[in-house]
XYZ file of C-alpha atoms in Angstrom:
347
model
C 0.000 0.000 0.000
C 2.805 2.406 0.874
C 4.507 1.577 -2.415
C 1.276 2.308 -4.280
C 0.850 5.635 -2.492
C 4.487 6.572 -3.055
C 4.213 5.764 -6.767
C 0.961 7.652 -7.295
C 2.105 10.668 -5.279
C 4.819 11.300 -7.873
C 2.227 11.813 -10.588
C -1.129 12.858 -9.202
C -0.351 16.560 -8.914
C -0.144 16.706 -12.722
C -2.134 15.091 -15.514
C -1.611 11.332 -15.541
C -3.008 8.150 -17.063
C -3.348 4.635 -15.658
C -3.173 1.489 -17.782
C -4.448 -1.591 -15.954
C -3.653 -5.019 -17.431
C -6.324 -7.349 -16.109
C -4.901 -10.562 -17.559
C -2.749 -12.343 -14.965
C -4.919 -11.496 -11.955
C -4.927 -14.577 -9.715
C -5.897 -15.432 -6.174
C -2.311 -14.828 -5.091
C -2.213 -11.209 -6.239
C -5.765 -10.033 -5.640
C -6.130 -7.486 -2.834
C -8.553 -8.584 -0.139
C -11.418 -6.667 1.421
C -9.318 -6.282 4.552
C -6.609 -4.669 2.463
C -9.158 -2.147 1.203
C -10.186 -1.296 4.734
C -6.549 -0.699 5.603
C -6.155 1.468 2.504
C -9.136 3.566 3.525
C -7.674 4.224 6.981
C -4.221 4.931 5.584
C -5.306 7.841 3.410
C -5.732 11.246 4.943
C -9.437 11.783 5.710
C -9.394 15.289 4.315
C -9.142 13.804 0.833
C -12.188 11.602 1.233
C -15.477 12.575 -0.406
C -17.103 9.155 -0.328
C -15.719 5.662 -0.249
C -16.419 3.419 -3.203
C -15.699 -0.276 -2.743
C -16.440 -2.945 -5.310
C -17.679 -6.124 -3.604
C -15.181 -8.152 -5.608
C -11.475 -8.777 -5.877
C -11.160 -6.991 -9.208
C -8.590 -4.179 -9.485
C -9.783 -2.801 -6.137
C -6.684 -0.819 -5.395
C -6.809 1.317 -8.534
C -10.542 1.863 -8.557
C -10.836 2.554 -4.835
C -8.098 5.172 -4.902
C -9.237 6.714 -8.179
C -12.926 6.807 -7.300
C -12.713 7.750 -3.648
C -10.094 10.399 -3.219
C -10.369 13.736 -5.033
C -6.650 14.285 -4.909
C -6.046 11.192 -6.999
C -8.932 11.463 -9.419
C -8.696 15.204 -10.089
C -5.848 14.971 -12.625
C -6.516 11.433 -13.823
C -7.126 11.848 -17.557
C -7.850 8.243 -18.456
C -8.012 4.745 -17.006
C -7.460 2.060 -19.640
C -8.528 -1.464 -18.670
C -6.808 -3.958 -20.992
C -8.310 -7.450 -21.426
C -11.381 -6.770 -19.246
C -13.681 -9.658 -18.434
C -17.444 -9.470 -18.736
C -17.554 -9.607 -14.928
C -15.635 -6.327 -14.715
C -18.003 -4.664 -17.162
C -21.076 -5.924 -15.304
C -19.747 -4.685 -11.967
C -18.927 -1.310 -13.446
C -22.469 -0.968 -14.803
C -23.912 -1.880 -11.407
C -21.918 0.756 -9.553
C -21.878 3.341 -12.300
C -24.726 5.361 -10.716
C -22.514 5.943 -7.655
C -19.762 7.544 -9.703
C -19.830 10.946 -11.350
C -20.573 10.959 -15.061
C -17.432 13.015 -15.664
C -15.214 10.373 -14.100
C -17.033 7.534 -15.836
C -16.072 8.973 -19.223
C -12.404 8.512 -18.322
C -12.633 4.710 -18.333
C -11.933 2.889 -21.594
C -11.996 -0.872 -22.172
C -9.359 -2.243 -24.560
C -9.879 -5.835 -25.607
C -6.555 -6.159 -27.393
C -3.071 -4.960 -26.607
C -2.798 -3.450 -30.082
C -5.680 -1.089 -29.252
C -3.335 0.849 -26.980
C -1.516 2.190 -30.033
C -4.434 4.502 -30.789
C -4.367 6.063 -27.335
C -0.791 6.026 -26.042
C 2.825 5.803 -27.154
C 2.764 2.031 -27.142
C 6.521 1.531 -27.539
C 7.208 3.479 -24.336
C 4.984 1.322 -22.117
C 6.431 -1.188 -19.685
C 4.058 -4.034 -20.479
C 4.163 -7.047 -18.111
C 5.784 -10.070 -19.716
C 2.870 -12.266 -18.672
C 0.531 -10.100 -20.726
C 2.869 -10.203 -23.731
C 3.086 -14.013 -23.535
C -0.692 -14.225 -23.305
C -1.142 -12.093 -26.443
C 1.502 -14.109 -28.292
C -0.275 -17.360 -27.433
C -3.485 -16.084 -29.046
C -1.755 -15.745 -32.408
C -1.369 -19.492 -32.637
C -5.043 -20.071 -32.014
C -6.785 -17.808 -34.506
C -5.950 -14.832 -36.690
C -6.327 -11.345 -35.128
C -9.166 -10.522 -37.513
C -11.237 -13.577 -36.600
C -10.292 -13.174 -32.927
C -11.826 -9.715 -32.905
C -15.021 -10.982 -34.497
C -15.304 -13.894 -32.088
C -14.786 -11.650 -29.072
C -17.404 -9.072 -29.971
C -19.824 -11.375 -31.733
C -20.282 -14.999 -30.577
C -20.243 -17.578 -33.417
C -24.023 -17.926 -33.454
C -24.367 -14.199 -34.114
C -21.580 -13.998 -36.700
C -22.962 -16.786 -38.799
C -25.645 -15.664 -41.180
C -28.260 -18.372 -40.692
C -29.522 -17.977 -44.241
C -26.300 -17.824 -46.213
C -23.628 -19.034 -43.806
C -21.497 -15.944 -44.425
C -19.073 -14.734 -41.813
C -20.273 -11.140 -41.981
C -20.112 -9.247 -38.670
C -23.526 -7.877 -37.606
C -22.101 -4.350 -37.386
C -21.168 -4.500 -41.063
C -24.342 -6.255 -42.172
C -26.615 -3.771 -40.391
C -24.764 -0.606 -41.453
C -24.454 -1.717 -45.076
C -28.092 -2.845 -45.256
C -29.282 0.462 -43.843
C -27.112 2.531 -46.164
C -28.247 0.506 -49.173
C -31.838 1.361 -48.368
C -31.463 5.000 -47.404
C -28.008 6.337 -48.129
C -26.948 5.535 -51.692
C -27.940 8.939 -53.025
C -26.893 11.029 -50.006
C -24.364 13.636 -51.077
C -21.009 13.309 -49.332
C -21.723 9.856 -47.901
C -18.705 8.683 -45.811
C -17.203 12.185 -45.894
C -19.311 13.688 -43.120
C -18.658 13.263 -39.402
C -21.134 12.406 -36.634
C -21.495 12.964 -32.898
C -18.609 11.282 -31.079
C -20.806 10.420 -28.108
C -23.446 8.874 -30.374
C -20.781 6.781 -32.098
C -19.585 5.524 -28.709
C -23.146 4.697 -27.704
C -23.712 2.677 -30.879
C -20.387 0.874 -30.458
C -21.379 -0.020 -26.919
C -24.607 -1.596 -28.152
C -22.732 -3.706 -30.682
C -20.135 -4.722 -28.095
C -23.020 -5.973 -25.942
C -24.236 -8.111 -28.826
C -27.314 -5.987 -29.470
C -28.797 -4.847 -32.765
C -29.056 -1.164 -33.611
C -32.000 0.633 -35.193
C -30.386 3.539 -37.028
C -33.783 5.127 -37.635
C -33.707 6.148 -33.966
C -30.751 8.493 -34.595
C -32.105 10.423 -37.595
C -28.617 10.814 -39.077
C -27.586 8.815 -42.129
C -23.918 9.552 -41.432
C -23.894 7.589 -38.168
C -23.967 4.104 -39.785
C -21.411 5.356 -42.324
C -19.014 6.420 -39.555
C -19.636 3.190 -37.611
C -18.684 1.130 -40.670
C -15.441 3.057 -41.171
C -14.628 2.894 -37.461
C -15.158 -0.863 -37.318
C -12.692 -1.418 -40.162
C -10.153 0.992 -38.690
C -10.229 -0.630 -35.243
C -9.538 -4.186 -36.405
C -6.279 -5.472 -34.865
C -5.170 -6.480 -38.361
C -6.372 -4.776 -41.544
C -8.951 -6.548 -43.645
C -6.396 -6.823 -46.465
C -3.837 -8.218 -43.946
C -0.317 -7.028 -43.147
C 1.100 -9.665 -45.491
C -0.429 -7.931 -48.513
C 0.884 -4.460 -47.667
C 4.119 -4.577 -49.686
C 2.379 -6.285 -52.609
C -0.239 -3.548 -52.706
C 2.438 -0.831 -52.618
C 3.866 -2.344 -55.795
C 0.668 -1.808 -57.804
C 1.940 1.498 -59.218
C 4.960 -0.232 -60.749
C 2.703 -2.597 -62.720
C 1.780 -1.646 -66.284
C -1.627 0.034 -66.372
C -3.229 -2.661 -68.530
C -2.166 -5.377 -66.056
C -3.125 -3.695 -62.790
C -6.590 -5.233 -62.526
C -5.080 -8.694 -63.039
C -2.435 -8.024 -60.379
C -5.088 -6.713 -57.990
C -7.101 -9.871 -58.567
C -4.061 -12.068 -57.802
C -3.484 -10.330 -54.464
C -7.148 -10.598 -53.482
C -7.294 -14.307 -54.337
C -4.552 -14.959 -51.778
C -6.526 -13.616 -48.822
C -7.718 -15.938 -46.030
C -11.286 -17.124 -46.490
C -12.861 -14.966 -43.761
C -11.101 -11.824 -44.917
C -12.062 -12.504 -48.527
C -15.771 -12.969 -47.745
C -16.007 -9.781 -45.678
C -13.961 -7.765 -48.198
C -16.133 -8.950 -51.091
C -19.277 -7.979 -49.188
C -17.877 -4.508 -48.458
C -16.506 -3.787 -51.950
C -19.757 -4.931 -53.541
C -21.531 -2.269 -51.499
C -18.952 0.427 -52.300
C -19.314 -0.448 -55.975
C -23.055 0.226 -55.620
C -22.308 3.579 -53.951
C -19.968 4.587 -56.793
C -22.673 3.845 -59.389
C -24.827 6.521 -57.718
C -22.037 9.116 -57.811
C -24.139 11.477 -59.941
C -26.193 12.008 -56.759
C -23.812 11.296 -53.869
C -20.641 12.728 -55.492
C -18.732 9.667 -54.276
C -16.864 8.165 -57.206
C -14.632 5.113 -56.879
C -11.694 7.488 -56.503
C -13.430 9.436 -53.715
C -14.383 6.253 -51.880
C -10.824 4.972 -52.216
C -9.510 8.097 -50.483
C -11.898 7.425 -47.593
C -11.472 3.648 -47.280
C -7.898 3.075 -48.433
C -6.254 3.429 -45.017
C -9.175 1.674 -43.331
C -8.524 -1.483 -45.348
C -4.729 -1.676 -45.227
C -1.922 -0.199 -43.137
C 1.633 -1.252 -42.240
C 2.298 -3.554 -39.271
C 4.573 -0.928 -37.711
C 4.028 2.802 -37.640
C 1.724 4.600 -40.011
C 1.591 4.721 -43.791
C 3.800 7.387 -45.358
C 2.417 10.044 -47.658
C 4.057 8.328 -50.627
C 2.212 5.097 -49.735
C -1.188 6.745 -50.035
C -1.054 6.775 -53.840
C -0.729 2.981 -54.325
C -3.052 2.198 -51.397
C -5.801 4.398 -52.774
C -5.200 3.186 -56.332
C -5.553 -0.439 -55.226
C -8.815 0.364 -53.417
C -10.124 2.252 -56.431
C -9.382 -0.729 -58.688
C -11.317 -3.071 -56.378
C -14.334 -0.752 -56.430
C -14.277 0.064 -60.148
C -13.615 -3.507 -61.320
C -15.471 -5.327 -58.558
C -17.166 -7.844 -60.861
C -13.953 -8.769 -62.647
C -11.793 -9.034 -59.519
C -14.186 -11.029 -57.329
C -15.896 -13.255 -59.894
C -13.562 -16.253 -59.922
C -13.434 -17.271 -56.263
C -16.460 -18.732 -54.524
C -16.314 -19.518 -50.818
C -18.422 -22.456 -49.499
C -21.693 -21.155 -48.087
C -21.309 -17.765 -49.751
């Protein structure tokens, strides 16, 4: 406890962030209820506004200190919980009414270690070796793309009962809605939407629920959700392995580029191929309505290029944008030609 206080006291007077790695929590390293009582007595009473104690053994030390003592929560900018269990999320929802809304917005769940890259300088973090080994072990079980789908959407919800396609509900629902009501909307995929609304919709999907986009009265919300889903995959839909091949598309003779694009696409894993085909088919439909929506294949490529492929390390350079966008434009423009020769069982 004294070590924890000493460590926090070095940071709490200024803005600070806590990253909590939940994987590895065992009976041997869980703080007990008695420990919490000791912690409460140890802190100076003048800092106490109200004590908040989770009736569980889950990350009590961090939450008790952060929730209970103004001195420690005042400058806390974010609390990232990596690899949270459903039990943690349920407990948080139960006790959420006891915590201020302002503080609640500081908590973010990250289901994969790679998600930290979007929030923090990942390379500067001192990540526990046990967590790193755990993440490495997952790679031998299932690809990152499928792992993400299986985490958010159980197999019985991923599987389309009519066609057997492995299309995530978030993609199926957004695409279906946009097909019905968004094909002729000017600037589709170029407009932004309320950040809070996007978070609310993501939360519904993460809970395995369906979303009725009619309730939001904004056609750009499903468009943003679709882009966000693709961007937040731990591995791009076109896979890291294809990145260098795609960069080489500009060095191919113009008359052979469609053929080369087709060769690269044919080499994708089955799940990636099915989802990509579903998406590009829809984008091809959007481009055919460009006289109304002003979204040509080139415009859509500029929007979706970096959401479909990015390098495994760092970010894509400015020079890489040209081949990445060109490759995406080819897929959209020549959809029928590129995707007509490979049929996946159950498609």
